[in-house]
Tab-separated table of C-alpha atoms in Angstrom:
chain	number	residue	atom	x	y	z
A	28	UNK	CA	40.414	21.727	-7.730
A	29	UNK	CA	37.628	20.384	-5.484
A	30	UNK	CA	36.421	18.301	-8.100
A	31	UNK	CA	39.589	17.092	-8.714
A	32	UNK	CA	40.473	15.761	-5.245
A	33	UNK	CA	37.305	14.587	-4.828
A	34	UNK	CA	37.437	12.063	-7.847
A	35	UNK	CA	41.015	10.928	-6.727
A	36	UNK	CA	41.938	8.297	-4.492
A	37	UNK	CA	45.289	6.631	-3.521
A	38	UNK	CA	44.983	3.083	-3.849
A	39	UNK	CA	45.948	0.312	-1.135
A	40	UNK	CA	49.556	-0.294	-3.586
A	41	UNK	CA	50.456	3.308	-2.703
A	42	UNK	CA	50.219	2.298	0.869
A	43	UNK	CA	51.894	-0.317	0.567
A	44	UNK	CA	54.746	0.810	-0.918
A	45	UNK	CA	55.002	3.759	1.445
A	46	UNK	CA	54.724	1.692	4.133
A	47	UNK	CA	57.916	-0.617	2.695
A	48	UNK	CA	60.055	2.280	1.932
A	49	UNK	CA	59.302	3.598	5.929
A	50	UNK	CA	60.455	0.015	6.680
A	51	UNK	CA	63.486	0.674	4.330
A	52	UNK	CA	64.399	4.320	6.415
A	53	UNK	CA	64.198	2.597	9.426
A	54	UNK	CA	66.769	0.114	9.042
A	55	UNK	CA	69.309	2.331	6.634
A	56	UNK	CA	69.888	3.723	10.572
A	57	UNK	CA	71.863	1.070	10.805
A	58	UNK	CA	72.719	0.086	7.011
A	59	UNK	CA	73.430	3.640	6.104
A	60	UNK	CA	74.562	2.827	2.383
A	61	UNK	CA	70.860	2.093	1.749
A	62	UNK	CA	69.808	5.215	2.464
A	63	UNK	CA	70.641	7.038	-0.875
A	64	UNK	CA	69.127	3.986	-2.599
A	65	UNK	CA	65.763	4.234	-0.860
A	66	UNK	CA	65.409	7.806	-1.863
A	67	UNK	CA	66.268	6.665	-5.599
A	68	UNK	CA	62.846	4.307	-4.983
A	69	UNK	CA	60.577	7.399	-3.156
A	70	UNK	CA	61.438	9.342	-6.372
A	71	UNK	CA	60.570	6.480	-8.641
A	72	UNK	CA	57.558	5.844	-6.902
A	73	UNK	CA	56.097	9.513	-6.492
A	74	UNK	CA	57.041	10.023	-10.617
A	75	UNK	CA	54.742	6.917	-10.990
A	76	UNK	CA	51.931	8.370	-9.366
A	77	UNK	CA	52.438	11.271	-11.266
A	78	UNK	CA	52.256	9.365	-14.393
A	79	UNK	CA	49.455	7.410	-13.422
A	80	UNK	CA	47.308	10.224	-12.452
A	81	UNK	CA	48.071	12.206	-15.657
A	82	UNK	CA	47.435	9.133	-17.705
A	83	UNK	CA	44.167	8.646	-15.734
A	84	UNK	CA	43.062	12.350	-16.156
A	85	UNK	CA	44.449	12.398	-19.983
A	86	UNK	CA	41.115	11.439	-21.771
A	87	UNK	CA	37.570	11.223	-21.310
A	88	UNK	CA	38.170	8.118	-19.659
A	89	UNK	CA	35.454	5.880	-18.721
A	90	UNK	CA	31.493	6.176	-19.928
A	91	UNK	CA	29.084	4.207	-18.412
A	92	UNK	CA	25.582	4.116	-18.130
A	93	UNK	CA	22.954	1.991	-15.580
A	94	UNK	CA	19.766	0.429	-18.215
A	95	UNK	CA	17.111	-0.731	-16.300
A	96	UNK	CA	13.889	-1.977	-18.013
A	97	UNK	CA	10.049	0.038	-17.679
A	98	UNK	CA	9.039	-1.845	-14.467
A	99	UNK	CA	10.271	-4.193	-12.201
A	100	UNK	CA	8.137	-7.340	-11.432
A	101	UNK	CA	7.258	-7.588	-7.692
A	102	UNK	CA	8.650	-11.262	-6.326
A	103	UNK	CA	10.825	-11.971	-9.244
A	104	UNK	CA	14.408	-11.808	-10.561
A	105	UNK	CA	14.766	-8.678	-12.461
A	106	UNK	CA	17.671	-7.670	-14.723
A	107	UNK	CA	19.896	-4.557	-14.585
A	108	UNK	CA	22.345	-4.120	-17.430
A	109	UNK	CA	25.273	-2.112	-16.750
A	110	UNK	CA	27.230	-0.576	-20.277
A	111	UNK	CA	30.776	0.666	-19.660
A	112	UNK	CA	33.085	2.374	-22.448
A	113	UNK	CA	36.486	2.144	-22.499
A	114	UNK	CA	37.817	5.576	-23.985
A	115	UNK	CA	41.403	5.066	-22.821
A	116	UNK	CA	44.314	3.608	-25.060
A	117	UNK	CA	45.031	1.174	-22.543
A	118	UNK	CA	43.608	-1.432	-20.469
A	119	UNK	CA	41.518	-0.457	-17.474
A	120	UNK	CA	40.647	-2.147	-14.140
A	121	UNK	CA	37.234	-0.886	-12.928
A	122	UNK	CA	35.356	-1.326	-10.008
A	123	UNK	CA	31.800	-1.000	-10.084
A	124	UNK	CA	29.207	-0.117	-7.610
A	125	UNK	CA	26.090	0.158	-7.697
A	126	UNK	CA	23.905	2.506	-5.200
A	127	UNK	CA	20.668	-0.318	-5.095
A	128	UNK	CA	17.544	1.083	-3.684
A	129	UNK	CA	16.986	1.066	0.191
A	130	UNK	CA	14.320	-1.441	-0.237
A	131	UNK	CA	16.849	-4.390	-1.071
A	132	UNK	CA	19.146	-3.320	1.891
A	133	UNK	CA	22.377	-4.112	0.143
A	134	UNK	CA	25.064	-1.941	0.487
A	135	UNK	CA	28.018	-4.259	-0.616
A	136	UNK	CA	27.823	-4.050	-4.258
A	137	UNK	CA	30.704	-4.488	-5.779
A	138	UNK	CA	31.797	-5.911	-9.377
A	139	UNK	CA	35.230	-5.751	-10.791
A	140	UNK	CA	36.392	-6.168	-14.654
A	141	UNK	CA	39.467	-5.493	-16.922
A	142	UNK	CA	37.974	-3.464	-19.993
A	143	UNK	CA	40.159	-3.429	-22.973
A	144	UNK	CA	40.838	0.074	-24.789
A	145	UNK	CA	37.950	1.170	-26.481
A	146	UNK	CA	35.797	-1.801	-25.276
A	147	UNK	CA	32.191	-1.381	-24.716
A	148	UNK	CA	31.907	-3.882	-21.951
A	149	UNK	CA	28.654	-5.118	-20.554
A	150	UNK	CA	27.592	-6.906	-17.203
A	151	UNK	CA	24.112	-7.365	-15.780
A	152	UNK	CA	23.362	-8.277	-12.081
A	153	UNK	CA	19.427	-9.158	-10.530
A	154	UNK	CA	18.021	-8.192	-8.006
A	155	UNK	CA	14.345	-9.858	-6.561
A	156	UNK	CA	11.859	-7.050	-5.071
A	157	UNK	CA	9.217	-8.144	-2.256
A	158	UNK	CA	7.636	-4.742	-2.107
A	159	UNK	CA	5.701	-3.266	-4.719
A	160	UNK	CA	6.287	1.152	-5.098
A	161	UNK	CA	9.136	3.375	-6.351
A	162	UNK	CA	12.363	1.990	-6.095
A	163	UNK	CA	14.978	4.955	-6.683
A	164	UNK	CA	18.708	3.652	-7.856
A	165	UNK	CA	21.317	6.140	-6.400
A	166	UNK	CA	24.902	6.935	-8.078
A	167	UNK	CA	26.215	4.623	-10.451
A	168	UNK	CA	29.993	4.794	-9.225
A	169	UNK	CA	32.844	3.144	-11.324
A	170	UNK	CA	36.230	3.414	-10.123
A	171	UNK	CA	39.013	3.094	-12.441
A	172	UNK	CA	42.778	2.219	-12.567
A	173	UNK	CA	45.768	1.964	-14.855
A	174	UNK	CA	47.956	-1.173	-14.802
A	175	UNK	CA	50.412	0.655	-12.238
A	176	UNK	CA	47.330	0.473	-9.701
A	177	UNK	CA	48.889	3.584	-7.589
A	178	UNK	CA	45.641	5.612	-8.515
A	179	UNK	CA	42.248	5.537	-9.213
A	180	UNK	CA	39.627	7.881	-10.340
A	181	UNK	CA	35.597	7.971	-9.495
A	182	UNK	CA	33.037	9.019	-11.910
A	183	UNK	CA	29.646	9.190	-11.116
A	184	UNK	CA	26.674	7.990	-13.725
A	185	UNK	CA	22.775	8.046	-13.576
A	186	UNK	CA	21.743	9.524	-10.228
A	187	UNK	CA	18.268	9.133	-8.860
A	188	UNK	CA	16.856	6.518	-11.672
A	189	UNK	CA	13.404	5.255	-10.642
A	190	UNK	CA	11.649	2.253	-11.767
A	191	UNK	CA	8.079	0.788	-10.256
A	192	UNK	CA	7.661	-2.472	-9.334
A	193	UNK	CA	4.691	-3.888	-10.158
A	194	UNK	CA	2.452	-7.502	-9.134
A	195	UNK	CA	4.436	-10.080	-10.730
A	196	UNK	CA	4.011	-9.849	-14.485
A	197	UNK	CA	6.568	-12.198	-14.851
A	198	UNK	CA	4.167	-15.118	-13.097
A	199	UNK	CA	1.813	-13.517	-14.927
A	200	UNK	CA	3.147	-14.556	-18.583
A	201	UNK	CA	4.774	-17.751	-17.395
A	202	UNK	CA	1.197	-19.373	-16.613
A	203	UNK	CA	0.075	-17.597	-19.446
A	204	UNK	CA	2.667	-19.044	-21.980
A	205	UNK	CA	1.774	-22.640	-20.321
A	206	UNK	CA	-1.537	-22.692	-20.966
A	207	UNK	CA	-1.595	-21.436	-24.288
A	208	UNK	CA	1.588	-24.315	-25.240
A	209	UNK	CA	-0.873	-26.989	-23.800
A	210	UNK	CA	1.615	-27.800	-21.103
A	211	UNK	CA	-0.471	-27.005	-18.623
A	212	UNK	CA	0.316	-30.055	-16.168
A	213	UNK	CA	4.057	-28.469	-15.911
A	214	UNK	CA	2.770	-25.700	-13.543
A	215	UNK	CA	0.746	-27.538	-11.885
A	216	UNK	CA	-2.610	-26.727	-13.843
A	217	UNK	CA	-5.388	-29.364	-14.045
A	218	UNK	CA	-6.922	-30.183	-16.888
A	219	UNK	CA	-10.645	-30.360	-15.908
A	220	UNK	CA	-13.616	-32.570	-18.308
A	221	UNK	CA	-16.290	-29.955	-19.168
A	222	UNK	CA	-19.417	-30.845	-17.635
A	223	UNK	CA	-23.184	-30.230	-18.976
A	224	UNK	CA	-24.221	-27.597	-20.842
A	225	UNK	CA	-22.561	-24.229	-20.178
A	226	UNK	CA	-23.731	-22.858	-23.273
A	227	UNK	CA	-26.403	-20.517	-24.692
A	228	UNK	CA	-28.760	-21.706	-27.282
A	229	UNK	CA	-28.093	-20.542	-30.733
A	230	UNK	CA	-30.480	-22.637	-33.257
A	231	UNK	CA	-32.554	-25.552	-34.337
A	232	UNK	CA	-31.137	-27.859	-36.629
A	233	UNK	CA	-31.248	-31.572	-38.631
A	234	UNK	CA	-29.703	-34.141	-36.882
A	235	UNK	CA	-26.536	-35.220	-38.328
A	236	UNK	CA	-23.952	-37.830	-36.971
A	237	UNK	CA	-22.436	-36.795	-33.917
A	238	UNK	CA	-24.830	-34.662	-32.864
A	239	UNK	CA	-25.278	-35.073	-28.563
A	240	UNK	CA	-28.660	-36.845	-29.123
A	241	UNK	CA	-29.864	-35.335	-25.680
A	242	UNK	CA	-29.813	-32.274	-27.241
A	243	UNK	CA	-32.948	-33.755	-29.592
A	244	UNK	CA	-35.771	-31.093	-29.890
A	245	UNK	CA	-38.372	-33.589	-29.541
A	246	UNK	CA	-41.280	-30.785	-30.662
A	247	UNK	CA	-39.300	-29.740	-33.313
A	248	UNK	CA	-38.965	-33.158	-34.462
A	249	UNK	CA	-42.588	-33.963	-34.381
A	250	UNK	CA	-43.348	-30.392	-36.810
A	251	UNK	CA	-40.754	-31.640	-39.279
A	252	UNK	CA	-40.976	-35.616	-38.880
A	253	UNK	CA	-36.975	-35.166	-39.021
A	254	UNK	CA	-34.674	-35.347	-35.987
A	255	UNK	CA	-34.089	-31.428	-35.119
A	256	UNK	CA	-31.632	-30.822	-32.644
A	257	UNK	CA	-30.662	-27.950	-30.809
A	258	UNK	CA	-27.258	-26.439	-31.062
A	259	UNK	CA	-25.452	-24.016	-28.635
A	260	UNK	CA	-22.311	-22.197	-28.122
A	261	UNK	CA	-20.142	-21.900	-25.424
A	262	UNK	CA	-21.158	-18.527	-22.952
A	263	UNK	CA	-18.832	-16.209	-23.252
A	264	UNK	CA	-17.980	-13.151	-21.187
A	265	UNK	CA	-19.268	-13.990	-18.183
A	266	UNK	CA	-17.998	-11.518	-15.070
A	267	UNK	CA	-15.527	-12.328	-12.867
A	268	UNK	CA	-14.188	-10.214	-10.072
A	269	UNK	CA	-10.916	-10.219	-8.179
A	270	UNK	CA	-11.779	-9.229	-4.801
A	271	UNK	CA	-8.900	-8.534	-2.246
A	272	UNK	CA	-8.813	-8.257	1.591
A	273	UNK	CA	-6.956	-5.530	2.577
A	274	UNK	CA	-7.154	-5.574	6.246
A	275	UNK	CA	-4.532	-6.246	8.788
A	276	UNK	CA	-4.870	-10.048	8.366
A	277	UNK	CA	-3.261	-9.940	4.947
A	278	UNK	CA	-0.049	-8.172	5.875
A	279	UNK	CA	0.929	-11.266	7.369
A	280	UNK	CA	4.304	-12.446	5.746
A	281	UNK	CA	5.012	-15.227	4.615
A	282	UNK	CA	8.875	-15.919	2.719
A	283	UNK	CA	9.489	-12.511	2.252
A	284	UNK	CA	5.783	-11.433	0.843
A	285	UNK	CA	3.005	-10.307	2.466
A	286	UNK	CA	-0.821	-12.439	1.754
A	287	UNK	CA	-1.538	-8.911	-0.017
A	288	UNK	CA	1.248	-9.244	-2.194
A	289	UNK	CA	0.136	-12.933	-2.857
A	290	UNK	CA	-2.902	-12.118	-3.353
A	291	UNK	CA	-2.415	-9.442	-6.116
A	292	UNK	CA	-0.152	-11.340	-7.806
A	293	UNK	CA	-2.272	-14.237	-8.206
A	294	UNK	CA	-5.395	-11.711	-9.366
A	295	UNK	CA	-2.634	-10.420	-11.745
A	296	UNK	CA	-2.063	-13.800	-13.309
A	297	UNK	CA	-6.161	-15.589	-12.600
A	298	UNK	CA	-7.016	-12.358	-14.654
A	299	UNK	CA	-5.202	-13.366	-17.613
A	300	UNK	CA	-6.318	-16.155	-17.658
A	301	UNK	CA	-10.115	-15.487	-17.677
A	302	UNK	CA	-9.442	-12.624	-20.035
A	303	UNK	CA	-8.021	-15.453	-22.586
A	304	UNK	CA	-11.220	-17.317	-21.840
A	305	UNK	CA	-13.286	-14.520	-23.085
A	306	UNK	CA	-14.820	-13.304	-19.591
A	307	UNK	CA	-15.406	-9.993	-18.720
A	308	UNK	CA	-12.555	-9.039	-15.390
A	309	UNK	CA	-12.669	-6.431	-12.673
A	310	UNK	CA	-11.421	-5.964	-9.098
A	311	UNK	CA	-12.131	-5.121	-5.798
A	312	UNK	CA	-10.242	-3.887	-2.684
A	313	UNK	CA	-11.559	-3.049	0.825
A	314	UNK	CA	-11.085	-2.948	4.193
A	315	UNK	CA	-13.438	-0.728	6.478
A	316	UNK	CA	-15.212	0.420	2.954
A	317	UNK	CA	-14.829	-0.151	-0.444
A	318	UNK	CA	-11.291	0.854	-1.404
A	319	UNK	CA	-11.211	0.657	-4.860
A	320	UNK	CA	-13.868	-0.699	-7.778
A	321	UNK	CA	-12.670	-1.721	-11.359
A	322	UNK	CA	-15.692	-2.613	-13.496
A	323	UNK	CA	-15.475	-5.724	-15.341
A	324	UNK	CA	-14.480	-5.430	-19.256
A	325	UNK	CA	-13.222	-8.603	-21.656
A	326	UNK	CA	-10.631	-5.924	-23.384
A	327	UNK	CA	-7.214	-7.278	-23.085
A	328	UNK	CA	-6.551	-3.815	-22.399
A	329	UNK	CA	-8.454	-4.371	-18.972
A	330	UNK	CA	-5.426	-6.384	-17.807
A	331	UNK	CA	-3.315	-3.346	-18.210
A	332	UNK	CA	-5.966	-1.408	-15.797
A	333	UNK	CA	-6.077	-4.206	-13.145
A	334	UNK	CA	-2.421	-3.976	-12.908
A	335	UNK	CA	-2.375	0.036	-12.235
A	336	UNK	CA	-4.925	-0.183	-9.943
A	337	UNK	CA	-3.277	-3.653	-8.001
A	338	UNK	CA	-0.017	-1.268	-8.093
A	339	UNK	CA	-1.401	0.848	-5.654
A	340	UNK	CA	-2.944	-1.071	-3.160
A	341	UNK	CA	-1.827	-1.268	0.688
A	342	UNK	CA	-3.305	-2.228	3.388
A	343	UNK	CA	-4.600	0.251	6.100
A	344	UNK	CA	-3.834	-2.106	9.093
A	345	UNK	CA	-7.615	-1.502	10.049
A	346	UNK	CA	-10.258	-4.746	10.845
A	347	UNK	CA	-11.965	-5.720	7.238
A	348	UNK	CA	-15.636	-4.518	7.100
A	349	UNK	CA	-17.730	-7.802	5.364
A	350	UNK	CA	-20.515	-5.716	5.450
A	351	UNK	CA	-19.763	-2.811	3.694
A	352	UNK	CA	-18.138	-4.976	1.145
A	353	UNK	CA	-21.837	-7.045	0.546
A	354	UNK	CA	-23.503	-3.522	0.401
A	355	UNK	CA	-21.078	-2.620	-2.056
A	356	UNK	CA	-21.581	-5.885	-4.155
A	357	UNK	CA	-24.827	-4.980	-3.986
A	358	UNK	CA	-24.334	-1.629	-5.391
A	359	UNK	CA	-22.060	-2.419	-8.245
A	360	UNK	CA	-22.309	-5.762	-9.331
A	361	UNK	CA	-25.788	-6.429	-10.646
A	362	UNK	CA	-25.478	-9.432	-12.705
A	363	UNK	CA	-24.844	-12.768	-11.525
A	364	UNK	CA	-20.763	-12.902	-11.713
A	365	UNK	CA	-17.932	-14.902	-9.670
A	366	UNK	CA	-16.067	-13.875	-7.122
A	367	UNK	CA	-12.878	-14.604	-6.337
A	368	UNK	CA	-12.577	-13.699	-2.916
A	369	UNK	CA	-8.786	-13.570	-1.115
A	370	UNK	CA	-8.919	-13.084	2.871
A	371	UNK	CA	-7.603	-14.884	5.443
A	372	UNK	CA	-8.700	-16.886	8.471
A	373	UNK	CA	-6.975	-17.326	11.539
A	374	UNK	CA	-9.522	-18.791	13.830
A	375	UNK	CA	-13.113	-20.138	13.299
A	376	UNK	CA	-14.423	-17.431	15.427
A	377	UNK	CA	-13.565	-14.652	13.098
A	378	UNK	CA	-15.171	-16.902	10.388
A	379	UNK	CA	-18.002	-16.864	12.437
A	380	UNK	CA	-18.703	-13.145	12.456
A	381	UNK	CA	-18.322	-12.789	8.571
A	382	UNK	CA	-20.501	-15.875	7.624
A	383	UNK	CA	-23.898	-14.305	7.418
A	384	UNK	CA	-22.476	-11.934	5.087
A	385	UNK	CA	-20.360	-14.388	2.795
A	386	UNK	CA	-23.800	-16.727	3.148
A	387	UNK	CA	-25.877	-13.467	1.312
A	388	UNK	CA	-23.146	-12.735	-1.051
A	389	UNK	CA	-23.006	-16.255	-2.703
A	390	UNK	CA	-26.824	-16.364	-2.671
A	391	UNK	CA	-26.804	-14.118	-5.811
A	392	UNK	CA	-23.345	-15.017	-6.998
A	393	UNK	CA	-20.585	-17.640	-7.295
A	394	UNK	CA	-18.723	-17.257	-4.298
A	395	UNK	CA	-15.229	-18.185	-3.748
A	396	UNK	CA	-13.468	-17.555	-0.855
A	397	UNK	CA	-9.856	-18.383	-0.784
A	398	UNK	CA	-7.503	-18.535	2.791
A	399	UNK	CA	-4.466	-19.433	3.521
A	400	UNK	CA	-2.336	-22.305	5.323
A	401	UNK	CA	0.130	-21.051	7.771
A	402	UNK	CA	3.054	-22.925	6.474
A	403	UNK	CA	5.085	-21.837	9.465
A	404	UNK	CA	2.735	-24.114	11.671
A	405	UNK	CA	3.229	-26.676	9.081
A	406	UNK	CA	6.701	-26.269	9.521
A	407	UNK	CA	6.250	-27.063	12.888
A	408	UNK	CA	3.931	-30.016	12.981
A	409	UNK	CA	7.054	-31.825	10.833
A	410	UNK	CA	9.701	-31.158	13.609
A	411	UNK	CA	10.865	-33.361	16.487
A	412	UNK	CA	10.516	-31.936	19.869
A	413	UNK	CA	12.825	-32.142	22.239
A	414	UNK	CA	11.364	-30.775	25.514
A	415	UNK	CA	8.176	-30.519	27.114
A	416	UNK	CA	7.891	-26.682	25.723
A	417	UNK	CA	8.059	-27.724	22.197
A	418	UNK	CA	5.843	-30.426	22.458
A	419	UNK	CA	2.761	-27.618	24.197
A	420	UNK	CA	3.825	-25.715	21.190
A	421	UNK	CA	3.296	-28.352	18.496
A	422	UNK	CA	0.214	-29.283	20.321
A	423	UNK	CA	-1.324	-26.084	19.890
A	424	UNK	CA	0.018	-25.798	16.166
A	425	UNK	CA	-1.585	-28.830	15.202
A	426	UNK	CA	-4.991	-27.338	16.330
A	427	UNK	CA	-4.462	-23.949	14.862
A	428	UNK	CA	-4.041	-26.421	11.347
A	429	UNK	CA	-6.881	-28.483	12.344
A	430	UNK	CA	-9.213	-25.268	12.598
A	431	UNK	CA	-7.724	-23.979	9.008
A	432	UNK	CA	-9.539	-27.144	7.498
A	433	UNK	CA	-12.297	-26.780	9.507
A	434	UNK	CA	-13.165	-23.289	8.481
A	435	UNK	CA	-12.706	-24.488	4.754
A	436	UNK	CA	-15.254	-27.403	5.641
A	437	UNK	CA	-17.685	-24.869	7.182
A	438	UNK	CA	-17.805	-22.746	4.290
A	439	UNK	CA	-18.724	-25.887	1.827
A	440	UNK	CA	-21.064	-27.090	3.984
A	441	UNK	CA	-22.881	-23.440	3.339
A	442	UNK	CA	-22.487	-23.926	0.079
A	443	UNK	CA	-19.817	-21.498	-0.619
A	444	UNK	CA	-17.031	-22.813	-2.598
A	445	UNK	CA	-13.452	-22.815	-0.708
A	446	UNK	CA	-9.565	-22.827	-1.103
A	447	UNK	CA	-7.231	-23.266	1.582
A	448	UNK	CA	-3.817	-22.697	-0.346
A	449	UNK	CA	-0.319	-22.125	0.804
A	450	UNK	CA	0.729	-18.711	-0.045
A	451	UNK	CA	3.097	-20.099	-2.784
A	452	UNK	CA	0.502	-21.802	-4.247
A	453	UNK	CA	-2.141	-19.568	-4.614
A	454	UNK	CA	-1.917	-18.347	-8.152
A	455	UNK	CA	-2.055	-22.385	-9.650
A	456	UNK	CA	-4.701	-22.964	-6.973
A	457	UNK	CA	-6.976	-20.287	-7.663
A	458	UNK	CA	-6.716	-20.767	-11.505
A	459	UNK	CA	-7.835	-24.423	-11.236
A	460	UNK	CA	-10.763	-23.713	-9.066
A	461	UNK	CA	-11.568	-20.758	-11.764
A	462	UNK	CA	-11.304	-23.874	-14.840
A	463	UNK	CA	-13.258	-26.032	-12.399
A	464	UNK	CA	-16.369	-23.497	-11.908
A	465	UNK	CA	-16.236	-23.206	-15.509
A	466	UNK	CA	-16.155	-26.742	-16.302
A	467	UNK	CA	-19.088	-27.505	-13.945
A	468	UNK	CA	-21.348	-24.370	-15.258
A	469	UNK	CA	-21.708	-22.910	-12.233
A	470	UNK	CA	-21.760	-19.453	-14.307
C-alpha cells in the first residue's frame, strides 16, 4: 500500500477541477438549482480518477532504461540515450527526469513526450564534463499519464549508474582523424619542410638519378671509381615524454577547466600523435616529488596506459619541486629524449628560481617548456576604461602580459625551446612545436 501511494500523484487537472467545482458550491448558495448538478460533476470526476488510476495500474506500464557509453570524455559533449517502452494499449504522456550527477549541478531536468502503445521511443540529451573522476547518475524517474491527465504514476529505472570521465579522447581522435585525412591546416596544424638529415645511416650504394648528391661517399667513390652514395632512413622511435606540473599554479581555471585539465588533455592528444610517428611515449607528473613515472613504449597500446594514469592525476595544491623533478630525470630517463614540459608562469621571478634547473635538464635533452597566456588579462587589455580605477587596472594587466613574453624570451635566449599558448590552444600548439623539433632534427 506504501508502494502504491508512493508511485501516485494527483496531477495539476485534478486541482483544477476541484478547485472549479468549490467555485461551483459556492455560488449554488445563491443559485440553489445548481447544486444537484455540481454533485452530478464531483461524481463524474472522482469515477474518472478511478478509471484513470486503474487504467494506469492495469499493465506493466512503462519500461525504460538510462544507456550511457564506457567513459565520458572530460571537456566534451557526451551522449546519454534514454529507451522508453510503451506497454500500454493506449497513448502515454511521460515526463522524464533525469537524476544528473552532482558535478553538472543541474537539477531541472525535465523532457516530455507522447509514446504511442507499444512504442519503443528513444531520446538522447548531452551533457559536457569539466572534471575528470566518477560521475554517479541517480534515479531515472519517468512519470506517466493517460489522456484524462487526472493521474500519474512514477517508476523508478537505473539507480546509482557510474561512468568515468576521462582526458578528452574525443580531441584526442579529432586531431588524430585530421592528420591522418591530410587536412591538417583545418585544425590549425602546420605543415612544417623537413630539414637536414634526421635519419640513421643504413647503406652504401651506386648513384642513381635523384639521389641527394650531398649524400656522395666521396671514399667510397674513389674504391669503386663509381659514384657511391649513402642512403638512410628516417629515425624512428625516438622518446618523448609528457611531463605535467601538478602544483598549485595549474589549478588555475580558465573557461571552466583547470591548466591541469588542459594540460592532460593536450598530452592525451600530442601522444597520439607521436605514437603515429613511430616514437616511443611516456609521462610524468610531480609536484614536491615525482608523482607518477610511465616509461616510454611505441605500442599503441601505450596510449591506453597514458590515459589511466592521466585519469588519476590531481593536483596537491603544494609549490612544484624543479629539483626533485631534474633528479628524477636523471634517474629514469637515460637516453637523450624530448620533453614536453607543461607548467605555468606567473611572474619572471618564479622563472627565476626554476631556471638553473630547466638550464641542466635541456643540457642532456630537448627541452620544451610550455606556459600559458592569461586570457582574462587579455580580455582586459581589449576593454575601454571608463574611470581612473580601470585604467590602474589595465595598466598593471598589460605588464603582467608583457612579463608572459618576456619569460618565453628568457627561456630561448637559454636555449630552451618555449610555448606561450592560450589554454584553448594548447593541444594544436604543442603538436606543431612537436612536428617542428622533428622537422629540424633536434632528436
Amino acid at each position: 500500500m506504501i508502494k502504491f501511494l508512493k508511485s501516485l500523484y494527483l496531477t495539476k487537472r485534478f486541482f483544477y477541477s476541484i478547485a472549479a467545482i468549490t467555485v461551483l458550491f459556492l455560488f449554488s448558495f445563491w443559485i440553489t438549482a445548481i447544486y444537484p448538478i455540481i454533485w452530478v460533476i464531483l461524481v463524474i470526476l472522482s469515477i474518472a480518477l478511478i478509471i484513470d488510476i486503474i487504467a494506469l495500474y492495469q499493465s506493466k506500464g512503462l519500461n525504460a532504461q538510462r544507456i550511457l557509453p564506457e567513459k565520458f570524455s572530460n571537456s566534451d559533449a557526451n551522449s546519454v540515450k534514454i529507451q522508453i517502452k510503451n506497454d500500454y494499449s493506449f497513448k502515454v504522456f511521460a515526463e522524464v527526469i533525469d537524476e544528473l550527477p552532482i558535478q553538472f549541478q543541474k537539477r531541472d531536468f525535465l523532457y516530455t513526450a507522447e509514446i504511442k502503445p507499444a512504442e519503443n521511443f528513444e531520446f538522447e540529451y548531452e551533457v559536457t564534463p569539466l572534471e575528470r573522476g566518477e560521475y554517479i547518475f541517480g534515479r531515472l524517474n519517468i512519470y506517466a499519464q493517460s489522456i484524462l491527465k487526472l493521474a500519474k504514476i512514477r517508476k523508478v529505472f537505473n539507480a546509482e549508474q557510474m561512468v568515468k570521465v576521462y582526458p578528452s579522447f574525443i580531441q584526442m581522435k579529432k586531431l588524430d582523424f585530421l592528420a591522418i585525412d591530410n587536412r591538417i591546416s583545418q585544425a590549425g596544424l602546420k605543415k612544417i619542410r623537413r630539414l637536414g638529415h634526421t635519419m640513421e645511416f643504413e647503406q652504401i650504394k651506386e648513384y642513381v638519378t635523384g639521389d641527394d648528391v650531398r649524400t656522395i661517399n666521396w671514399k667510397a667513390t674513389a674504391k669503386h671509381r663509381s659514384l657511391m652514395v649513402n642512403q638512410f632512413q628516417d629515425e624512428k622511435a625516438q622518446p618523448v615524454y609528457s611531463i605535467i606540473d601538478t602544483g598549485r599554479v595549474m589549478k588555475m581555471p580558465f573557461e571552466g577547466l583547470s591548466l591541469l585539465d588542459y594540460a592532460i588533455n593536450s598530452s592525451l592528444a600530442f601522444s597520439n600523435i607521436a605514437l603515429r610517428k613511430k616514437d616511443k611515449t611516456g609521462m610524468i607528473s610531480f609536484s614536491a616529488k615525482i608523482e607518477k613515472i610511465l616509461k616510454d613504449s611505441s605500442r599503441m597500446s601505450q596510449l591506453q596506459r597514458i590515459m589511466e594514469s592521466l585519469y588519476n592525476i590531481s593536483t596537491d595544491f603544494k609549490e612544484s619541486d624543479f629539483g626533485s623533478l631534474y633528479a628524477g630525470i636523471n634517474r629514469f630517463i637515460t637516453h637523450r629524449s624530448l620533453l614536453m614540459l607543461y607548467t605555468n608562469f606567473e611572474h619572471p621571478s618564479a622563472l627565476e628560481r626554476q631556471l638553473p634547473y630547466l638550464k641542466a635538464i635541456n643540457k642532456r635533452h630537448v627541452l620544451v617548456v610550455i606556459f600559458f597566456e592569461n586570457t582574462e588579462i587579455t580580455k582586459l587589455l581589449h576593454s575601454t576604461p571608463e574611470n581612473l580605477s580601470e585604467s590602474a587596472h589595465q595598466g598593471i594587466a598589460e605588464e603582467f602580459s608583457q612579463n608572459k613574453v618576456k619569460m618565453a624570451k628568457e627561456l630561448q635566449r637559454h636555449g630552451i625551446q618555449t610555448v606561450l599558448t592560450k589554454p584553448k590552444d594548447l593541444s594544436i600548439n604543442a603538436i606543431n612545436k612537436y612536428l617542428e623539433i622533428k622537422a629540424r632534427g633536434l632528436i
